Amino acid sequence: CYDGGDVVSTKQRHVQREDPVMKTQAIVPLTALMVALLLAGCPEQHRTGAAFDGLTMNLGTLPRLSDAQTRSISPENFTGQKGAGGMAVEGTGANAARELGQGWKISPSVHIKSGQTFTLAEIDGPGVIQHIWMTPTGNWRHCILRMYWDGEPTPSVEVPVGDFFANGWCRFAPVNSLAVCVNPGSGFNCYWPMPFRKSARLTFENLGADMTLYYQIDYALTSVPKDMGYLHAQFRRVNPLPYKEDYTIVDGIRGKGHYVGTYMCWGSNSPGWWGEGEIKFYMDGDAKWPTICGTGTEDYFCGSYGFVDPRTKEYMEYNTAYAGLPQVVKPEDNTLNQPRFGLYRWHIVDPIRFESDLRVTIQALGWQSEGRYLPLKDDLSSVAFWYQTEPHAPFPDLPPKDKLTVQW
């Protein structure tokens, strides 16, 4: 941060030489303004000299040391206890390590049976989950990830695992963004900060066939400021979307918070372009008309003109820090002859803030003859991500297994 020294322009230096009184009048407000502007870009803890809590990490805070304690939960240390990693004497790798013994990758994963809900982590707070990595086998739509904060009875996060990691079509697609990275061959990574004050509990329900899960949850035990909200994520799916109805990404949010991201699986049930529809954010009592209204689906996901490569006139996949179209499935690649698209938009630097309530919708809209819009009846599913105060409003029931399933 700037140390507050005087900064004046060439013009002001000229004025100062001409009139000592004007020198004082010019330099004092300028110095105050410069200091205010420069300090505005510094973290509060840095400006006040308060101890850094290690909760929010980025390149700017990386050199700062803190008293936060780093811990990690995996099948090699189910509790995250200090000094307790790699002690297993039985596990999925025991046979491979039979000649090597304890300490040689005896428990790298877990088997989760059909119908079983496995507890991934139970953590006493305060603290923050800073990274999750996992690679699940099986059907990703049939694996449900849930997260509970501070002993709440209903989850704040309830999403099929593939959709949570922007791979909702149950086929691998590389994702390279700030919040989510998906790497070969199915390395799911999440970097959404997940603060909690009393406790965190993460579970993994398997609705499909027996499967195997490798995972690691990295977290810090540290103080959590009063103004920190809790991460929430909710899944929805409608197939087909009723004619001339908007698709609801999320509604019924109650409390103060901000909306931070959308992931969508868009299956086009008709030929032609599908992305003219507007996204709308109804907040804090909005009824018929929203406060924020977008101008088109490809616009909201930070693309333009049909996501088309100008050279080939074909859809062009892209990944950026805040928005992407990481997956395009051609019609001939599935039995339904259906074009399919995976899209994400993270509101990391532009969160949608609300004081009391929020509803988010998007239209499915294409073109028909004579330059007229065509309401579509597409296969739409989504994950909404937001932070808010607790308690949260109840989520709608997750669709049953058959309604979750992606047909190939």
XYZ file of C-alpha atoms in Angstrom:
408
model
C 0.000 0.000 0.000
C 1.068 3.583 -0.624
C 2.665 5.180 2.436
C 0.762 8.453 2.153
C 3.580 10.703 0.883
C 2.734 13.819 -1.103
C 2.021 13.279 -4.788
C 1.416 16.365 -6.908
C 1.263 17.008 -10.641
C 3.578 19.229 -12.711
C 0.787 21.768 -12.965
C 0.331 21.855 -9.187
C 4.083 22.278 -8.616
C 3.926 25.307 -10.905
C 1.006 26.731 -8.912
C 2.888 26.171 -5.661
C 5.841 28.220 -6.833
C 3.572 31.094 -7.744
C 1.493 31.233 -4.556
C 2.477 29.635 -1.201
C -1.123 29.913 0.048
C -2.483 28.060 -2.954
C 0.269 25.495 -2.438
C -1.206 24.517 0.904
C -4.782 24.574 -0.389
C -3.924 22.391 -3.401
C -1.640 19.833 -1.839
C -3.692 18.969 1.265
C -6.865 17.799 -0.500
C -4.826 16.091 -3.202
C -2.784 14.164 -0.665
C -5.903 13.154 1.243
C -7.562 11.981 -1.968
C -4.534 9.949 -3.050
C -4.228 8.280 0.329
C -7.947 7.430 0.364
C -7.825 5.953 -3.118
C -4.717 3.917 -2.443
C -5.921 2.626 0.907
C -9.237 1.607 -0.652
C -7.389 -1.086 -2.589
C -5.738 -2.551 0.510
C -7.305 -5.291 2.630
C -8.873 -4.070 5.867
C -6.508 -6.201 7.937
C -3.514 -4.615 6.198
C -4.806 -1.087 6.745
C -5.560 -1.625 10.428
C -2.580 -3.824 11.207
C -4.851 -6.649 12.369
C -3.481 -10.183 12.175
C -4.124 -11.916 8.842
C -6.523 -14.847 9.283
C -5.449 -16.834 6.206
C -9.073 -17.231 5.166
C -9.009 -15.578 1.736
C -5.960 -16.419 -0.333
C -4.813 -14.860 -3.615
C -1.568 -13.609 -5.129
C -1.886 -10.380 -3.173
C -2.230 -12.122 0.204
C 0.107 -15.028 -0.521
C 3.209 -13.526 1.183
C 1.233 -12.812 4.368
C 1.701 -15.237 7.244
C -1.092 -16.211 9.608
C -1.960 -18.404 12.576
C -4.420 -20.455 10.513
C -3.856 -24.211 10.746
C -3.860 -26.213 7.511
C -5.593 -29.578 7.565
C -6.711 -32.099 4.949
C -9.200 -34.967 4.892
C -8.830 -37.934 2.545
C -9.124 -41.739 2.754
C -5.576 -41.620 4.146
C -6.765 -39.387 7.019
C -10.535 -39.504 7.461
C -10.568 -37.022 10.362
C -7.909 -34.559 9.245
C -6.211 -35.017 12.596
C -2.690 -33.627 12.922
C -0.010 -36.297 12.545
C -2.520 -39.010 11.570
C -2.078 -39.300 7.804
C -1.006 -42.501 6.058
C -1.502 -44.706 9.122
C -4.054 -47.087 7.580
C -3.447 -50.827 7.738
C -6.454 -51.729 5.608
C -8.087 -50.106 2.620
C -8.546 -50.226 -1.145
C -4.780 -50.303 -1.712
C -3.912 -52.938 0.899
C -3.390 -55.725 -1.599
C -1.127 -53.606 -3.811
C 0.894 -52.612 -0.728
C 1.048 -56.109 0.767
C 4.824 -56.305 0.347
C 5.425 -52.723 1.457
C 3.228 -52.394 4.521
C 1.880 -49.431 6.447
C 2.557 -46.001 4.974
C 2.535 -47.207 1.352
C -0.792 -46.027 -0.113
C -2.952 -48.543 1.698
C -6.119 -46.384 1.744
C -6.205 -44.021 -1.269
C -9.941 -44.327 -2.005
C -13.288 -45.600 -0.762
C -15.885 -47.940 -2.240
C -19.440 -46.609 -1.974
C -22.205 -49.139 -2.460
C -25.438 -48.522 -4.335
C -27.864 -46.622 -2.122
C -25.174 -45.694 0.425
C -24.546 -42.191 1.756
C -20.896 -41.817 2.697
C -19.659 -39.065 5.021
C -16.718 -37.361 3.343
C -15.847 -34.991 6.173
C -16.922 -33.804 9.595
C -14.961 -30.745 10.730
C -15.205 -28.655 13.884
C -14.908 -24.918 13.263
C -14.306 -22.167 12.864
C -12.605 -22.525 9.532
C -12.881 -22.559 5.758
C -12.713 -25.259 3.104
C -10.365 -23.893 0.457
C -10.083 -26.726 -2.079
C -11.842 -29.977 -2.930
C -10.425 -32.579 -5.333
C -12.170 -35.797 -6.267
C -12.449 -38.330 -9.074
C -15.600 -40.455 -8.909
C -16.348 -43.494 -11.033
C -19.920 -44.374 -11.960
C -22.700 -42.104 -13.201
C -21.987 -38.531 -12.105
C -25.684 -37.581 -12.177
C -26.405 -40.393 -9.723
C -23.841 -39.164 -7.172
C -25.207 -36.401 -4.932
C -22.867 -34.039 -3.099
C -24.298 -32.348 -0.001
C -22.817 -29.827 2.441
C -24.152 -28.811 5.856
C -22.866 -25.816 7.817
C -22.957 -25.335 11.591
C -25.162 -28.328 12.351
C -28.079 -27.298 10.117
C -30.640 -30.064 9.462
C -30.931 -29.479 5.702
C -28.047 -29.025 3.266
C -26.879 -25.684 1.920
C -25.386 -27.521 -1.067
C -27.259 -30.349 -2.820
C -26.017 -31.033 -6.344
C -25.100 -34.026 -8.534
C -21.324 -34.224 -8.432
C -20.750 -33.764 -12.161
C -22.878 -30.619 -12.274
C -21.159 -29.157 -9.195
C -17.880 -29.431 -11.098
C -19.302 -28.135 -14.424
C -19.435 -31.594 -16.035
C -23.155 -32.229 -15.914
C -23.463 -34.229 -19.128
C -21.605 -37.139 -17.489
C -18.857 -36.996 -20.090
C -15.457 -35.488 -19.352
C -14.934 -31.893 -20.452
C -11.848 -29.916 -19.383
C -12.652 -26.793 -17.383
C -10.127 -24.066 -16.633
C -11.617 -21.330 -14.432
C -10.940 -19.642 -11.114
C -13.704 -21.432 -9.210
C -13.649 -24.859 -10.887
C -10.960 -26.803 -12.744
C -11.527 -30.202 -14.333
C -8.404 -31.974 -15.531
C -7.705 -35.277 -17.347
C -9.016 -37.894 -16.968
C -11.735 -36.823 -14.467
C -9.939 -34.687 -11.894
C -12.643 -32.487 -10.326
C -11.332 -29.424 -8.464
C -13.309 -26.732 -6.639
C -11.919 -23.494 -5.199
C -15.092 -21.817 -3.911
C -14.248 -20.630 -0.363
C -16.569 -22.393 2.106
C -16.434 -20.733 5.533
C -18.114 -22.238 8.584
C -18.217 -21.209 12.217
C -19.240 -24.250 14.253
C -18.933 -27.226 11.932
C -18.918 -28.537 8.373
C -20.283 -31.871 7.204
C -19.965 -33.165 3.639
C -21.713 -36.282 2.345
C -21.782 -38.242 -0.920
C -24.886 -40.266 -1.820
C -24.653 -42.968 -4.479
C -27.963 -43.528 -6.288
C -26.364 -45.730 -8.943
C -24.246 -48.856 -9.083
C -21.371 -49.540 -6.680
C -18.556 -47.081 -7.332
C -15.135 -45.896 -6.181
C -14.213 -42.409 -5.009
C -10.824 -40.804 -4.529
C -11.050 -37.435 -2.764
C -9.227 -34.805 -0.739
C -10.691 -31.843 1.152
C -8.213 -29.114 2.085
C -9.216 -26.620 4.766
C -7.925 -24.098 7.274
C -8.892 -23.761 10.921
C -9.116 -20.025 11.505
C -11.429 -17.256 12.638
C -14.329 -16.297 10.360
C -15.410 -12.616 10.185
C -19.016 -11.725 10.986
C -19.704 -10.536 7.445
C -18.787 -13.883 5.816
C -21.737 -15.684 4.222
C -22.129 -19.430 3.676
C -21.819 -21.125 0.291
C -25.054 -22.481 -1.167
C -25.626 -24.430 -4.377
C -28.880 -25.803 -5.786
C -29.590 -28.063 -8.774
C -32.675 -28.025 -10.993
C -33.767 -29.763 -14.188
C -36.748 -29.495 -16.534
C -37.145 -31.653 -19.658
C -38.871 -30.510 -21.741
C -39.381 -26.882 -20.772
C -43.100 -26.063 -21.190
C -43.870 -23.833 -24.171
C -43.496 -20.087 -23.482
C -42.349 -20.640 -19.902
C -39.145 -19.227 -18.442
C -36.744 -21.733 -16.913
C -36.171 -21.122 -13.199
C -32.516 -21.376 -12.205
C -33.331 -20.640 -8.565
C -36.086 -19.024 -6.542
C -37.219 -18.857 -2.954
C -33.875 -17.552 -1.684
C -34.479 -15.692 1.576
C -31.926 -13.661 3.506
C -29.046 -11.357 2.685
C -26.306 -12.445 0.318
C -24.968 -12.393 -3.194
C -25.284 -14.655 -6.203
C -21.915 -15.831 -7.534
C -22.364 -18.349 -10.322
C -24.407 -20.326 -12.832
C -23.635 -23.636 -14.510
C -26.019 -24.946 -17.159
C -26.484 -28.079 -19.232
C -28.428 -27.044 -22.312
C -29.872 -29.791 -24.493
C -31.502 -28.465 -27.644
C -34.669 -30.423 -28.460
C -35.078 -28.766 -31.854
C -32.775 -27.845 -34.738
C -31.298 -24.392 -35.066
C -30.087 -21.696 -32.726
C -31.226 -21.806 -29.100
C -29.515 -18.927 -27.279
C -31.581 -15.742 -27.718
C -33.225 -15.958 -24.294
C -32.681 -13.374 -21.573
C -31.577 -14.073 -18.008
C -33.402 -12.117 -15.327
C -32.588 -11.411 -11.679
C -35.578 -10.554 -9.483
C -34.366 -9.227 -6.154
C -35.692 -7.679 -2.964
C -39.400 -7.638 -3.751
C -39.297 -7.491 -7.561
C -42.552 -8.932 -8.909
C -43.388 -8.780 -12.613
C -40.224 -7.007 -13.740
C -36.638 -7.772 -12.687
C -33.976 -5.327 -11.631
C -31.377 -6.981 -13.889
C -32.275 -8.227 -17.362
C -29.701 -9.641 -19.779
C -29.737 -9.388 -23.566
C -29.217 -12.992 -24.633
C -27.951 -16.372 -23.465
C -24.585 -16.176 -25.212
C -24.226 -12.621 -23.895
C -24.720 -13.754 -20.294
C -22.073 -16.447 -20.695
C -19.733 -13.729 -22.029
C -19.736 -14.943 -25.643
C -21.418 -13.504 -28.715
C -22.990 -14.315 -32.061
C -23.835 -17.926 -31.410
C -20.494 -19.010 -29.879
C -19.303 -19.515 -33.464
C -15.701 -19.619 -34.674
C -15.705 -16.972 -37.465
C -13.319 -19.101 -39.539
C -15.121 -22.446 -39.434
C -18.697 -21.276 -38.671
C -18.837 -24.070 -36.078
C -19.424 -23.885 -32.329
C -16.186 -23.017 -30.525
C -15.535 -24.271 -26.996
C -13.773 -21.873 -24.634
C -12.598 -21.636 -21.016
C -11.832 -18.388 -19.195
C -11.424 -17.364 -15.554
C -15.042 -16.212 -15.228
C -17.082 -17.717 -18.086
C -16.940 -20.561 -20.546
C -18.510 -23.009 -22.959
C -16.302 -25.983 -22.099
C -18.493 -28.654 -23.684
C -20.195 -28.965 -27.068
C -21.690 -32.368 -27.917
C -22.656 -32.818 -31.566
C -26.038 -34.392 -32.400
C -24.468 -37.493 -33.910
C -22.683 -38.219 -30.621
C -25.839 -39.256 -28.733
C -28.852 -41.440 -29.432
C -31.307 -38.534 -29.132
C -29.610 -36.656 -32.003
C -29.545 -33.669 -29.656
C -26.954 -30.864 -29.602
C -25.756 -30.423 -26.017
C -23.850 -27.623 -24.366
C -22.201 -27.054 -20.983
C -21.795 -23.420 -19.891
C -20.586 -21.563 -16.798
C -20.613 -17.959 -15.606
C -18.917 -17.033 -12.327
C -19.810 -13.672 -10.758
C -16.555 -13.493 -8.810
C -15.833 -9.813 -9.428
C -19.452 -8.835 -10.139
C -21.674 -10.643 -7.595
C -25.424 -10.037 -7.741
C -26.201 -8.631 -4.294
C -29.579 -8.981 -2.575
C -30.893 -7.848 0.806
C -33.911 -10.095 1.374
C -34.763 -12.381 -1.564
C -33.702 -13.516 -5.039
C -35.141 -15.347 -8.043
C -33.251 -16.073 -11.271
C -34.820 -17.189 -14.572
C -33.701 -17.641 -18.172
C -35.620 -17.978 -21.429
C -35.133 -20.688 -24.066
C -35.513 -18.761 -27.288
C -34.590 -19.366 -30.910
C -35.644 -18.116 -34.348
C -38.439 -18.963 -36.736
C -39.528 -17.598 -40.123
C -39.757 -13.898 -40.938
C -37.284 -12.934 -38.215
C -39.559 -13.961 -35.343
C -38.477 -15.377 -31.995
C -39.365 -19.014 -31.279
C -39.964 -20.175 -27.682
C -38.237 -23.542 -27.256
C -38.991 -26.678 -25.241
C -35.420 -27.666 -24.414
C -33.783 -29.991 -21.873
C -32.381 -27.608 -19.251
C -30.560 -28.222 -15.989
C -28.574 -25.848 -13.822
C -26.650 -25.194 -10.655
C -27.010 -21.850 -8.899
C -24.183 -20.782 -6.560
C -24.572 -18.066 -3.940
C -23.453 -16.929 -0.478
C -25.932 -15.873 2.179
C -26.671 -15.610 5.854
C -28.234 -18.585 7.602
C -30.775 -19.978 8.039
C -31.626 -20.551 4.373
C -35.070 -21.312 2.949
C -35.819 -24.998 2.254
C -34.717 -26.312 -1.126
C -37.178 -28.005 -3.478
C -36.865 -31.785 -3.569
C -34.116 -33.077 -5.818
C -35.562 -34.753 -8.951
C -35.882 -38.546 -8.670
C -33.191 -40.729 -10.225
C -35.013 -41.197 -13.537
C -35.419 -37.431 -13.924
C -31.752 -36.863 -13.154
C -30.517 -39.368 -15.717
C -28.812 -38.178 -18.886
C -29.751 -40.361 -21.856
C -26.975 -41.163 -24.297
